[in-house]
Coordinates of C-alpha atoms in Angstrom, one line a residue:
M1 CA -22.6 76.2 145.0
N2 CA -23.8 72.6 145.0
E3 CA -22.6 69.1 144.0
T4 CA -24.5 66.1 142.8
D5 CA -24.0 62.6 144.2
N6 CA -20.9 60.9 142.7
D7 CA -21.0 57.6 144.5
T8 CA -22.4 55.6 141.6
K9 CA -21.5 55.8 137.9
P10 CA -22.9 54.1 134.8
A11 CA -21.1 50.9 134.1
T12 CA -19.1 50.8 130.8
D13 CA -17.9 48.0 128.6
S14 CA -14.3 49.2 128.8
K15 CA -12.8 46.3 130.7
K16 CA -14.6 43.8 128.5
V17 CA -13.1 45.4 125.4
I18 CA -9.6 45.4 127.0
Y19 CA -9.8 41.8 128.0
A20 CA -10.9 40.7 124.6
A21 CA -8.0 42.6 123.0
I22 CA -5.5 41.1 125.4
V23 CA -6.6 37.5 124.7
A24 CA -6.5 38.2 120.9
N25 CA -3.1 39.9 120.9
L26 CA -1.2 37.7 123.2
G27 CA -1.8 34.5 121.2
I28 CA -1.3 36.2 117.9
A29 CA 2.0 37.8 118.9
A30 CA 3.5 34.4 119.9
A31 CA 2.4 32.8 116.7
K32 CA 3.7 35.7 114.5
F33 CA 7.1 35.6 116.2
V34 CA 7.5 31.9 115.8
V35 CA 6.6 32.0 112.1
A36 CA 8.8 35.1 111.5
A37 CA 11.7 33.2 113.0
F38 CA 11.2 30.2 110.6
T39 CA 10.4 32.2 107.4
G40 CA 12.5 35.3 107.9
S41 CA 9.6 37.6 106.9
A42 CA 10.3 41.2 107.9
A43 CA 6.6 42.0 107.5
M44 CA 5.7 39.1 109.8
L45 CA 8.2 40.2 112.4
A46 CA 6.7 43.8 112.2
E47 CA 3.3 42.3 112.8
G48 CA 4.6 40.3 115.8
I49 CA 6.1 43.5 117.2
H50 CA 2.7 45.2 116.6
S51 CA 0.7 42.5 118.5
A52 CA 3.2 42.4 121.4
V53 CA 3.1 46.1 121.8
D54 CA -0.7 46.0 121.7
T55 CA -0.8 43.4 124.4
G56 CA 1.4 45.6 126.7
N57 CA -0.8 48.6 125.8
E58 CA -4.0 46.8 126.9
L59 CA -2.3 46.1 130.3
L60 CA -1.5 49.8 130.6
L61 CA -5.2 50.6 129.9
L62 CA -6.2 48.2 132.7
I63 CA -3.9 50.1 135.1
G64 CA -5.6 53.3 134.1
E65 CA -9.0 51.8 134.6
K66 CA -8.0 50.6 138.1
I67 CA -6.6 53.9 139.2
S68 CA -9.6 55.8 137.8
A69 CA -11.9 53.8 140.0
R70 CA -10.4 55.2 143.2
K71 CA -12.6 57.4 145.4
P72 CA -11.9 61.1 145.6
D73 CA -9.6 62.1 148.5
A74 CA -8.0 65.2 149.9
R75 CA -5.3 65.3 147.3
H76 CA -7.6 64.6 144.4
P77 CA -11.0 66.0 145.4
F78 CA -12.4 65.5 141.8
G79 CA -11.4 61.9 141.7
Y80 CA -8.9 59.9 139.6
G81 CA -11.0 59.7 136.4
K82 CA -8.3 61.3 134.2
A83 CA -5.9 58.5 134.9
V84 CA -7.6 56.6 132.0
Y85 CA -6.6 59.5 129.7
F86 CA -3.1 59.7 131.0
W87 CA -2.4 55.9 130.4
A88 CA -4.2 56.1 127.0
L89 CA -1.7 58.8 126.1
V90 CA 1.2 56.6 127.3
V91 CA -0.3 53.9 125.0
A92 CA -0.2 56.3 122.1
L93 CA 3.5 57.0 122.7
S94 CA 4.1 53.3 123.0
V95 CA 2.5 52.6 119.6
F96 CA 4.6 55.4 118.1
S97 CA 8.0 54.4 119.5
L98 CA 7.8 50.6 120.0
G99 CA 5.3 49.7 117.3
G100 CA 5.9 52.1 114.6
G101 CA 9.6 52.9 115.3
L102 CA 10.7 49.3 115.5
S103 CA 8.7 48.2 112.5
I104 CA 10.2 50.9 110.3
Y105 CA 13.8 50.3 111.7
H106 CA 13.6 46.5 111.0
G107 CA 12.1 47.2 107.5
I108 CA 15.0 49.5 106.7
Q109 CA 17.5 46.9 108.0
S110 CA 15.9 44.2 105.9
L111 CA 16.1 46.4 102.8
R112 CA 19.8 46.7 103.3
A113 CA 20.3 43.0 103.7
P114 CA 17.2 41.2 102.5
E115 CA 16.8 37.5 103.2
A116 CA 16.0 34.8 100.6
L117 CA 12.3 34.0 100.1
T118 CA 11.0 30.9 101.8
D119 CA 7.7 29.0 101.7
P120 CA 5.0 31.5 102.8
T121 CA 2.3 29.0 103.7
W122 CA 2.6 29.4 107.4
N123 CA 2.7 33.1 107.1
Y124 CA -0.7 33.1 105.4
V125 CA -2.1 30.6 108.0
V126 CA -1.0 32.8 111.0
L127 CA -2.1 36.0 109.3
G128 CA -5.5 34.5 108.6
V129 CA -5.9 33.3 112.2
A130 CA -4.7 36.7 113.4
F131 CA -7.3 38.5 111.3
L132 CA -10.1 36.4 112.9
F133 CA -8.9 37.1 116.4
E134 CA -8.3 40.8 115.7
G135 CA -11.7 41.0 114.0
Y136 CA -13.3 39.6 117.1
S137 CA -11.6 42.1 119.4
W138 CA -12.4 44.9 116.9
N139 CA -16.0 43.9 116.9
V140 CA -16.2 44.0 120.7
S141 CA -14.9 47.5 120.7
R142 CA -17.2 48.5 117.8
R143 CA -20.3 47.3 119.6
A144 CA -19.3 49.2 122.7
L145 CA -18.9 52.4 120.6
N146 CA -22.2 51.7 118.8
G147 CA -23.9 51.6 122.2
K148 CA -23.1 55.4 122.4
R149 CA -23.6 56.2 118.8
R150 CA -26.0 59.1 118.0
P151 CA -28.5 58.8 115.2
G152 CA -27.0 59.6 111.9
A153 CA -23.4 59.7 113.2
S154 CA -20.7 57.7 111.5
L155 CA -18.5 55.3 113.5
W156 CA -15.5 57.6 113.1
Q157 CA -17.6 60.6 114.4
T158 CA -18.6 58.4 117.4
V159 CA -14.9 57.7 118.1
K160 CA -14.1 61.4 118.0
A161 CA -17.0 62.2 120.3
S162 CA -16.3 59.3 122.7
K163 CA -15.0 60.1 126.2
D164 CA -14.2 56.5 126.9
A165 CA -10.5 56.4 126.1
S166 CA -10.0 52.7 126.8
T167 CA -12.7 51.7 124.3
F168 CA -11.7 54.0 121.4
T169 CA -8.0 53.3 122.0
V170 CA -8.6 49.5 121.5
F171 CA -10.8 50.3 118.5
I172 CA -8.1 52.4 116.8
E173 CA -5.4 49.8 117.6
D174 CA -7.5 46.9 116.3
T175 CA -8.3 48.9 113.2
A176 CA -4.6 49.5 112.5
A177 CA -3.9 45.8 113.3
L178 CA -6.4 44.6 110.7
I179 CA -5.1 47.0 108.1
G180 CA -1.5 45.9 109.0
I181 CA -2.4 42.2 108.5
V182 CA -3.7 43.0 105.0
V183 CA -0.5 45.0 104.3
A184 CA 1.7 42.1 105.6
A185 CA -0.1 39.5 103.5
A186 CA 0.1 41.7 100.4
G187 CA 3.8 42.2 100.9
I188 CA 4.5 38.5 101.3
F189 CA 2.3 37.6 98.3
L190 CA 3.7 40.3 96.0
G191 CA 7.2 39.4 97.0
H192 CA 6.8 35.8 96.0
L193 CA 4.7 36.7 92.9
F194 CA 7.5 38.9 91.5
D195 CA 10.3 37.0 93.2
N196 CA 11.4 40.3 94.8
V197 CA 13.1 40.3 98.2
Y198 CA 12.5 44.0 98.7
I199 CA 8.7 44.1 98.8
D200 CA 8.4 42.3 102.1
P201 CA 10.7 44.7 104.0
A202 CA 8.8 47.6 102.3
A203 CA 5.6 46.2 103.7
S204 CA 7.2 46.3 107.2
I205 CA 8.0 50.0 106.7
A206 CA 4.4 50.6 105.6
I207 CA 3.1 48.9 108.7
G208 CA 5.3 51.1 110.8
L209 CA 4.0 54.2 109.1
L210 CA 0.5 53.0 109.7
L211 CA 1.2 52.6 113.4
V212 CA 2.7 56.1 113.6
G213 CA -0.5 57.5 112.0
A214 CA -2.6 55.5 114.6
S215 CA -0.4 56.8 117.4
F216 CA -0.9 60.5 116.3
T217 CA -4.7 59.9 116.2
L218 CA -4.7 58.4 119.7
A219 CA -2.4 61.2 121.1
R220 CA -4.7 63.9 119.6
E221 CA -7.9 62.4 121.1
T222 CA -6.5 61.4 124.5
G223 CA -4.5 64.6 124.8
A224 CA -7.6 66.8 124.4
L225 CA -9.4 64.8 127.1
L226 CA -6.4 65.0 129.4
L227 CA -6.3 68.8 129.0
G228 CA -9.9 69.1 130.0
E229 CA -12.2 68.7 127.0
S230 CA -15.8 70.0 127.2
V231 CA -18.9 67.9 126.4
G232 CA -19.2 69.7 123.1
V233 CA -20.9 72.7 121.6
E234 CA -24.2 70.9 120.8
Q235 CA -24.5 69.4 124.3
T236 CA -23.7 72.7 126.0
G237 CA -26.4 74.4 123.9
K238 CA -29.0 71.9 125.0
L239 CA -27.9 72.5 128.6
K240 CA -28.4 76.2 128.2
E241 CA -32.0 75.6 126.9
L242 CA -32.6 73.4 129.9
F243 CA -31.6 76.2 132.3
R244 CA -33.5 78.9 130.4
A245 CA -36.7 76.7 130.7
D246 CA -36.6 76.9 134.5
P247 CA -39.0 79.6 135.9
A248 CA -36.4 80.6 138.5
I249 CA -33.8 81.6 135.9
E250 CA -33.8 85.1 134.6
S251 CA -30.9 84.7 132.2
V252 CA -28.1 82.2 131.4
G253 CA -24.5 83.3 130.9
Q254 CA -21.6 81.0 130.3
L255 CA -21.8 77.2 131.0
M256 CA -18.5 75.6 131.3
T257 CA -18.0 71.8 131.3
M258 CA -14.9 69.6 131.7
Q259 CA -14.6 65.9 131.2
L260 CA -13.1 64.4 134.4
G261 CA -13.5 60.8 133.3
P262 CA -15.5 58.7 130.9
Q263 CA -18.6 59.0 133.0
D264 CA -17.7 62.1 135.1
V265 CA -18.4 65.6 133.9
L266 CA -18.0 68.9 135.9
L267 CA -20.5 71.7 135.0
T268 CA -20.1 75.3 136.2
A269 CA -23.2 77.5 135.5
A270 CA -23.1 81.3 135.3
V271 CA -26.9 82.1 135.6
R272 CA -29.0 84.9 137.0
F273 CA -31.8 83.9 139.3
R274 CA -35.0 86.1 139.5
R275 CA -34.4 88.9 141.9
G276 CA -36.1 88.9 145.2
M277 CA -36.1 85.2 145.6
R278 CA -35.8 83.9 149.2
I279 CA -32.9 81.7 150.1
D280 CA -35.2 78.6 150.5
E281 CA -36.7 79.3 147.0
V282 CA -33.2 79.5 145.5
D283 CA -32.3 76.2 147.3
V284 CA -35.4 74.5 145.8
A285 CA -34.6 75.9 142.3
I286 CA -31.0 74.6 142.5
A287 CA -32.2 71.1 143.6
R288 CA -34.7 71.1 140.7
L289 CA -32.0 72.2 138.2
E290 CA -29.6 69.5 139.4
R291 CA -32.3 66.8 138.9
A292 CA -33.0 68.1 135.4
V293 CA -29.3 68.1 134.5
E294 CA -28.9 64.5 135.9
E295 CA -31.9 63.3 133.9
F296 CA -30.5 65.0 130.8
D297 CA -27.0 63.5 131.1
P298 CA -26.2 61.2 134.1
A299 CA -22.5 61.7 133.3
I300 CA -22.7 65.3 134.7
T301 CA -22.0 64.3 138.3
R302 CA -21.0 67.8 139.6
V303 CA -23.0 71.0 139.1
Y304 CA -21.7 74.3 140.5
F305 CA -23.4 77.7 140.4
E306 CA -21.3 80.8 140.4
A307 CA -21.5 82.9 143.6
A308 CA -22.7 86.0 141.5
A309 CA -25.8 84.1 140.6
L310 CA -26.8 83.6 144.2
R311 CA -26.0 87.2 145.2
S312 CA -28.2 88.5 142.4
A313 CA -31.1 86.6 143.7
M314 CA -30.7 88.1 147.2
R315 CA -30.6 91.7 146.1

């Protein structure tokens, strides 16, 4: 059984994505709350809650990034990489309860006692500025995802395949934010167009439902990673071909992988070495296979061979 060097890991754009989102959401949240207070718009208040929750969520992601950077120790010999997934799951719960829940609650309350319509000009100004800021943050996360996008894959397929929870969390949040801004603007516009005080609160409820949907998507993706998701069937198949191509390997059994962090994968290989190999030949073959795996995917930082594979070579 052997292990590859885990001292250095490929740098990611996760923190850059998070910082861009914090800057965008912090300013937008303050502006939305101020305008909501002056205009009484339920949809604008829902958008303010959304941006405030997103700002707090990005801070939680930074906590996860910081913890995940810790070195392995006696209590956590495989490192702290999954801290990113844990805090991303907390973010998903936050989006569901604080973002979605409060927006829906306030929308229902406003439907029961709707406020009179006021001049919507400042609502449109703030929503327009918010769309620009959110668009900037969304584009930063999109570019980070595109850096790992496989040929022919859609952006959504890239999100589902991504193991960088911080990046795809910000991307999903910003996507929901952009759609929410459009819904809020539509609610305010239609409310004034038809002189109907119920359309704006209905838009608040729609924004809340949008956030609930986003939270379920985040929970599903981050939960799978937290439980120990593999690198995928296609990637595992290519790894098997890599092992079969080595002259020291007689047969390849099960290869098991587990994502320990965005750039940290554990690989356990059940292989059969050619019988009669000397211990020094097995050692050379293992080193050669580790180098081949590292060249194939630098994220695979730990490679373990089952003991049965070594015993078979000694018989």
